[in-house]
Amino acid sequence: TGYHRTKFQAEEHVKASGLRYAIFRPSIMYGEGDAFVNMLADMIRKRARVPVIGNGRYKLQPVAVGHVAKAFVDCLSREECVGKTYEVGGPEAIEFNTLLQAIGETIQREVRPIHIPAFVMKLAAHVLQRFPSFPLSADQITMLLEGSTCDSTQFYHDFGLTPIPFAEGISRYLR
């Protein structure tokens, strides 16, 4: 996607700049006030059926925003971070369907997904993404279907963080 290309180009410019850097590549971040998990929780609360793009089996690796923020701050004063690129994700790669179920259990609402073929959603996004009320762009759908997982072992090791499972993390702020 254009998003991925521009992120890659920015990383390459930073690496070639001669500046001291550390690059963080987070998966979906969650925490109080986040846009993604809170949007899904609101959908589950308000609708009898929750739309899911495609089969919902694409995997995400949500990471607690507090861990990412702590690592950012710690990295500013740690020489060993310079020149490193960190893949940042939560401790588990979970299917989108499972992510929805975890949110539903946390807010004590039944999740009844309705799977919409990906090509239908992409077509709708191409037409409707111009309108602020449409929640997804075609590129966001592509990225969602590709999944977002990584090996974040180095991230947790270097910053001395204990990974927080998704269901436990969201239970700290979703009601």
PDB file of C-alpha atoms in Angstrom:
ATOM      1  CA  THR A   1       0.000   0.000   0.000  1.00  0.00           C
ATOM      2  CA  GLY A   2       0.988   3.634  -0.234  1.00  0.00           C
ATOM      3  CA  TYR A   3       1.145   3.706   3.551  1.00  0.00           C
ATOM      4  CA  HIS A   4       3.721   0.897   3.664  1.00  0.00           C
ATOM      5  CA  ARG A   5       5.795   2.434   0.862  1.00  0.00           C
ATOM      6  CA  THR A   6       5.995   5.823   2.555  1.00  0.00           C
ATOM      7  CA  LYS A   7       6.883   4.275   5.932  1.00  0.00           C
ATOM      8  CA  PHE A   8       9.675   2.266   4.284  1.00  0.00           C
ATOM      9  CA  GLN A   9      10.958   5.338   2.423  1.00  0.00           C
ATOM     10  CA  ALA A  10      10.956   7.369   5.647  1.00  0.00           C
ATOM     11  CA  GLU A  11      12.953   4.655   7.444  1.00  0.00           C
ATOM     12  CA  GLU A  12      15.496   4.584   4.613  1.00  0.00           C
ATOM     13  CA  HIS A  13      15.873   8.385   4.723  1.00  0.00           C
ATOM     14  CA  VAL A  14      16.405   8.315   8.482  1.00  0.00           C
ATOM     15  CA  LYS A  15      19.008   5.532   8.189  1.00  0.00           C
ATOM     16  CA  ALA A  16      20.894   7.424   5.472  1.00  0.00           C
ATOM     17  CA  SER A  17      20.705  10.781   7.270  1.00  0.00           C
ATOM     18  CA  GLY A  18      23.616  10.280   9.631  1.00  0.00           C
ATOM     19  CA  LEU A  19      21.322  10.978  12.578  1.00  0.00           C
ATOM     20  CA  ARG A  20      21.205   8.720  15.611  1.00  0.00           C
ATOM     21  CA  TYR A  21      17.978   6.764  15.439  1.00  0.00           C
ATOM     22  CA  ALA A  22      15.902   3.885  16.691  1.00  0.00           C
ATOM     23  CA  ILE A  23      12.957   2.695  14.638  1.00  0.00           C
ATOM     24  CA  PHE A  24       9.837   1.182  16.137  1.00  0.00           C
ATOM     25  CA  ARG A  25       7.438  -0.769  13.924  1.00  0.00           C
ATOM     26  CA  PRO A  26       4.371  -1.348  16.069  1.00  0.00           C
ATOM     27  CA  SER A  27       1.461  -3.565  15.168  1.00  0.00           C
ATOM     28  CA  ILE A  28      -1.975  -2.324  16.199  1.00  0.00           C
ATOM     29  CA  MET A  29      -1.670  -0.494  19.513  1.00  0.00           C
ATOM     30  CA  TYR A  30      -4.450  -0.627  22.069  1.00  0.00           C
ATOM     31  CA  GLY A  31      -5.150   1.221  25.282  1.00  0.00           C
ATOM     32  CA  GLU A  32      -7.551   3.649  26.855  1.00  0.00           C
ATOM     33  CA  GLY A  33      -8.899   5.988  24.187  1.00  0.00           C
ATOM     34  CA  ASP A  34      -7.515   4.006  21.236  1.00  0.00           C
ATOM     35  CA  ALA A  35      -9.362   4.284  17.942  1.00  0.00           C
ATOM     36  CA  PHE A  36      -9.352   0.633  16.836  1.00  0.00           C
ATOM     37  CA  VAL A  37     -10.439  -1.456  19.832  1.00  0.00           C
ATOM     38  CA  ASN A  38     -12.830   1.200  21.098  1.00  0.00           C
ATOM     39  CA  MET A  39     -14.456   1.448  17.635  1.00  0.00           C
ATOM     40  CA  LEU A  40     -14.948  -2.324  17.595  1.00  0.00           C
ATOM     41  CA  ALA A  41     -16.323  -2.295  21.156  1.00  0.00           C
ATOM     42  CA  ASP A  42     -18.807   0.436  20.186  1.00  0.00           C
ATOM     43  CA  MET A  43     -19.911  -1.589  17.159  1.00  0.00           C
ATOM     44  CA  ILE A  44     -20.446  -4.667  19.325  1.00  0.00           C
ATOM     45  CA  ARG A  45     -22.450  -2.638  21.854  1.00  0.00           C
ATOM     46  CA  LYS A  46     -24.699  -0.997  19.225  1.00  0.00           C
ATOM     47  CA  ARG A  47     -25.323  -3.663  16.616  1.00  0.00           C
ATOM     48  CA  ALA A  48     -26.897  -7.073  16.566  1.00  0.00           C
ATOM     49  CA  ARG A  49     -24.424  -8.087  13.850  1.00  0.00           C
ATOM     50  CA  VAL A  50     -20.815  -6.941  13.485  1.00  0.00           C
ATOM     51  CA  PRO A  51     -19.436  -6.713   9.940  1.00  0.00           C
ATOM     52  CA  VAL A  52     -16.200  -8.630   9.368  1.00  0.00           C
ATOM     53  CA  ILE A  53     -14.209  -8.235   6.184  1.00  0.00           C
ATOM     54  CA  GLY A  54     -13.661 -11.592   4.514  1.00  0.00           C
ATOM     55  CA  ASN A  55     -13.316 -14.698   6.653  1.00  0.00           C
ATOM     56  CA  GLY A  56     -11.828 -12.879   9.676  1.00  0.00           C
ATOM     57  CA  ARG A  57      -8.925 -15.336   9.877  1.00  0.00           C
ATOM     58  CA  TYR A  58      -6.216 -12.727   9.222  1.00  0.00           C
ATOM     59  CA  LYS A  59      -3.969 -12.277  12.210  1.00  0.00           C
ATOM     60  CA  LEU A  60      -3.083  -9.209  14.231  1.00  0.00           C
ATOM     61  CA  GLN A  61      -0.690  -8.854  17.126  1.00  0.00           C
ATOM     62  CA  PRO A  62      -2.084  -6.011  19.232  1.00  0.00           C
ATOM     63  CA  VAL A  63       0.376  -4.415  21.638  1.00  0.00           C
ATOM     64  CA  ALA A  64      -0.343  -2.366  24.752  1.00  0.00           C
ATOM     65  CA  VAL A  65       0.311   1.301  23.993  1.00  0.00           C
ATOM     66  CA  GLY A  66       1.784   1.726  27.480  1.00  0.00           C
ATOM     67  CA  HIS A  67       4.566  -0.711  26.582  1.00  0.00           C
ATOM     68  CA  VAL A  68       5.310   1.141  23.364  1.00  0.00           C
ATOM     69  CA  ALA A  69       5.367   4.507  25.146  1.00  0.00           C
ATOM     70  CA  LYS A  70       7.650   3.191  27.908  1.00  0.00           C
ATOM     71  CA  ALA A  71      10.066   1.779  25.334  1.00  0.00           C
ATOM     72  CA  PHE A  72      10.077   5.085  23.388  1.00  0.00           C
ATOM     73  CA  VAL A  73      10.981   7.016  26.523  1.00  0.00           C
ATOM     74  CA  ASP A  74      13.554   4.459  27.722  1.00  0.00           C
ATOM     75  CA  CYS A  75      15.178   4.410  24.301  1.00  0.00           C
ATOM     76  CA  LEU A  76      15.949   8.139  24.491  1.00  0.00           C
ATOM     77  CA  SER A  77      18.516   7.552  27.215  1.00  0.00           C
ATOM     78  CA  ARG A  78      19.908   4.173  26.141  1.00  0.00           C
ATOM     79  CA  GLU A  79      22.910   4.042  23.868  1.00  0.00           C
ATOM     80  CA  GLU A  80      22.272   0.408  22.951  1.00  0.00           C
ATOM     81  CA  CYS A  81      19.058   1.436  21.127  1.00  0.00           C
ATOM     82  CA  VAL A  82      20.887   3.545  18.567  1.00  0.00           C
ATOM     83  CA  GLY A  83      20.701   2.108  15.079  1.00  0.00           C
ATOM     84  CA  LYS A  84      18.196  -0.608  15.959  1.00  0.00           C
ATOM     85  CA  THR A  85      14.846  -1.396  14.412  1.00  0.00           C
ATOM     86  CA  TYR A  86      12.287  -2.934  16.733  1.00  0.00           C
ATOM     87  CA  GLU A  87       9.389  -5.070  15.576  1.00  0.00           C
ATOM     88  CA  VAL A  88       6.707  -4.362  18.161  1.00  0.00           C
ATOM     89  CA  GLY A  89       3.693  -6.555  18.770  1.00  0.00           C
ATOM     90  CA  GLY A  90       1.846  -8.199  21.581  1.00  0.00           C
ATOM     91  CA  PRO A  91       2.659 -11.699  22.829  1.00  0.00           C
ATOM     92  CA  GLU A  92       0.101 -13.436  20.621  1.00  0.00           C
ATOM     93  CA  ALA A  93      -0.923 -13.368  16.985  1.00  0.00           C
ATOM     94  CA  ILE A  94      -4.694 -13.611  17.084  1.00  0.00           C
ATOM     95  CA  GLU A  95      -7.259 -13.943  14.340  1.00  0.00           C
ATOM     96  CA  PHE A  96      -9.570 -10.986  13.879  1.00  0.00           C
ATOM     97  CA  ASN A  97     -12.554 -13.208  14.757  1.00  0.00           C
ATOM     98  CA  THR A  98     -10.880 -14.115  18.072  1.00  0.00           C
ATOM     99  CA  LEU A  99     -10.050 -10.458  18.736  1.00  0.00           C
ATOM    100  CA  LEU A 100     -13.749  -9.575  18.347  1.00  0.00           C
ATOM    101  CA  GLN A 101     -14.756 -12.387  20.707  1.00  0.00           C
ATOM    102  CA  ALA A 102     -12.255 -11.145  23.327  1.00  0.00           C
ATOM    103  CA  ILE A 103     -13.700  -7.650  23.105  1.00  0.00           C
ATOM    104  CA  GLY A 104     -17.245  -9.036  23.375  1.00  0.00           C
ATOM    105  CA  GLU A 105     -16.368 -11.084  26.451  1.00  0.00           C
ATOM    106  CA  THR A 106     -14.725  -8.079  28.083  1.00  0.00           C
ATOM    107  CA  ILE A 107     -17.750  -5.828  27.577  1.00  0.00           C
ATOM    108  CA  GLN A 108     -20.142  -8.714  28.259  1.00  0.00           C
ATOM    109  CA  ARG A 109     -21.851  -8.595  24.872  1.00  0.00           C
ATOM    110  CA  GLU A 110     -22.460 -11.368  22.390  1.00  0.00           C
ATOM    111  CA  VAL A 111     -20.541 -10.975  19.133  1.00  0.00           C
ATOM    112  CA  ARG A 112     -22.454 -12.082  16.068  1.00  0.00           C
ATOM    113  CA  PRO A 113     -20.191 -11.507  13.081  1.00  0.00           C
ATOM    114  CA  ILE A 114     -21.469 -11.166   9.558  1.00  0.00           C
ATOM    115  CA  HIS A 115     -18.711 -11.943   7.081  1.00  0.00           C
ATOM    116  CA  ILE A 116     -18.719  -9.668   4.051  1.00  0.00           C
ATOM    117  CA  PRO A 117     -16.620 -10.723   1.056  1.00  0.00           C
ATOM    118  CA  ALA A 118     -13.409  -8.721   0.872  1.00  0.00           C
ATOM    119  CA  PHE A 119     -13.965  -7.704  -2.759  1.00  0.00           C
ATOM    120  CA  VAL A 120     -17.332  -6.162  -1.811  1.00  0.00           C
ATOM    121  CA  MET A 121     -15.736  -4.145   0.987  1.00  0.00           C
ATOM    122  CA  LYS A 122     -12.851  -3.017  -1.222  1.00  0.00           C
ATOM    123  CA  LEU A 123     -15.288  -1.879  -3.908  1.00  0.00           C
ATOM    124  CA  ALA A 124     -17.370  -0.029  -1.304  1.00  0.00           C
ATOM    125  CA  ALA A 125     -14.232   1.569   0.127  1.00  0.00           C
ATOM    126  CA  HIS A 126     -13.088   2.804  -3.293  1.00  0.00           C
ATOM    127  CA  VAL A 127     -16.428   4.533  -3.722  1.00  0.00           C
ATOM    128  CA  LEU A 128     -17.098   5.675  -0.134  1.00  0.00           C
ATOM    129  CA  GLN A 129     -13.666   6.424   1.356  1.00  0.00           C
ATOM    130  CA  ARG A 130     -14.076  10.066   0.305  1.00  0.00           C
ATOM    131  CA  PHE A 131     -16.720  10.473   2.980  1.00  0.00           C
ATOM    132  CA  PRO A 132     -15.535  11.012   6.571  1.00  0.00           C
ATOM    133  CA  SER A 133     -18.259   8.741   7.949  1.00  0.00           C
ATOM    134  CA  PHE A 134     -16.929   5.679   6.077  1.00  0.00           C
ATOM    135  CA  PRO A 135     -14.563   3.998   8.556  1.00  0.00           C
ATOM    136  CA  LEU A 136     -12.050   2.352   6.186  1.00  0.00           C
ATOM    137  CA  SER A 137     -10.014   3.137   3.110  1.00  0.00           C
ATOM    138  CA  ALA A 138      -9.203   0.539   0.455  1.00  0.00           C
ATOM    139  CA  ASP A 139      -5.564   0.562   1.651  1.00  0.00           C
ATOM    140  CA  GLN A 140      -6.636  -0.090   5.244  1.00  0.00           C
ATOM    141  CA  ILE A 141      -8.669  -3.081   4.086  1.00  0.00           C
ATOM    142  CA  THR A 142      -5.663  -4.419   2.162  1.00  0.00           C
ATOM    143  CA  MET A 143      -3.431  -4.014   5.224  1.00  0.00           C
ATOM    144  CA  LEU A 144      -5.991  -5.651   7.512  1.00  0.00           C
ATOM    145  CA  LEU A 145      -6.310  -8.671   5.218  1.00  0.00           C
ATOM    146  CA  GLU A 146      -2.503  -8.974   5.040  1.00  0.00           C
ATOM    147  CA  GLY A 147      -2.369  -9.194   8.811  1.00  0.00           C
ATOM    148  CA  SER A 148       0.072  -7.533  11.147  1.00  0.00           C
ATOM    149  CA  THR A 149       2.331  -9.903  13.047  1.00  0.00           C
ATOM    150  CA  CYS A 150       5.994  -9.904  13.976  1.00  0.00           C
ATOM    151  CA  ASP A 151       8.650 -11.380  16.217  1.00  0.00           C
ATOM    152  CA  SER A 152       8.855  -8.901  19.083  1.00  0.00           C
ATOM    153  CA  THR A 153      11.210 -10.972  21.256  1.00  0.00           C
ATOM    154  CA  GLN A 154      14.002  -8.386  20.988  1.00  0.00           C
ATOM    155  CA  PHE A 155      11.636  -5.552  21.911  1.00  0.00           C
ATOM    156  CA  TYR A 156      10.509  -7.219  25.143  1.00  0.00           C
ATOM    157  CA  HIS A 157      14.029  -8.371  25.984  1.00  0.00           C
ATOM    158  CA  ASP A 158      15.767  -5.039  25.403  1.00  0.00           C
ATOM    159  CA  PHE A 159      13.227  -3.043  27.398  1.00  0.00           C
ATOM    160  CA  GLY A 160      12.614  -5.599  30.157  1.00  0.00           C
ATOM    161  CA  LEU A 161       8.888  -5.678  29.528  1.00  0.00           C
ATOM    162  CA  THR A 162       6.537  -8.524  30.323  1.00  0.00           C
ATOM    163  CA  PRO A 163       4.121  -9.054  27.437  1.00  0.00           C
ATOM    164  CA  ILE A 164       0.448  -8.501  28.243  1.00  0.00           C
ATOM    165  CA  PRO A 165      -2.028 -10.863  26.562  1.00  0.00           C
ATOM    166  CA  PHE A 166      -4.674  -8.957  24.578  1.00  0.00           C
ATOM    167  CA  ALA A 167      -7.688 -10.071  26.638  1.00  0.00           C
ATOM    168  CA  GLU A 168      -5.948  -9.075  29.875  1.00  0.00           C
ATOM    169  CA  GLY A 169      -4.846  -5.720  28.450  1.00  0.00           C
ATOM    170  CA  ILE A 170      -8.258  -4.650  27.215  1.00  0.00           C
ATOM    171  CA  SER A 171      -9.902  -5.744  30.455  1.00  0.00           C
ATOM    172  CA  ARG A 172      -7.951  -2.928  32.145  1.00  0.00           C
ATOM    173  CA  TYR A 173      -9.877  -0.193  30.342  1.00  0.00           C
ATOM    174  CA  LEU A 174     -12.890  -1.520  28.406  1.00  0.00           C
ATOM    175  CA  ARG A 175     -16.168  -1.678  30.268  1.00  0.00           C
TER     176      ARG A 175
END
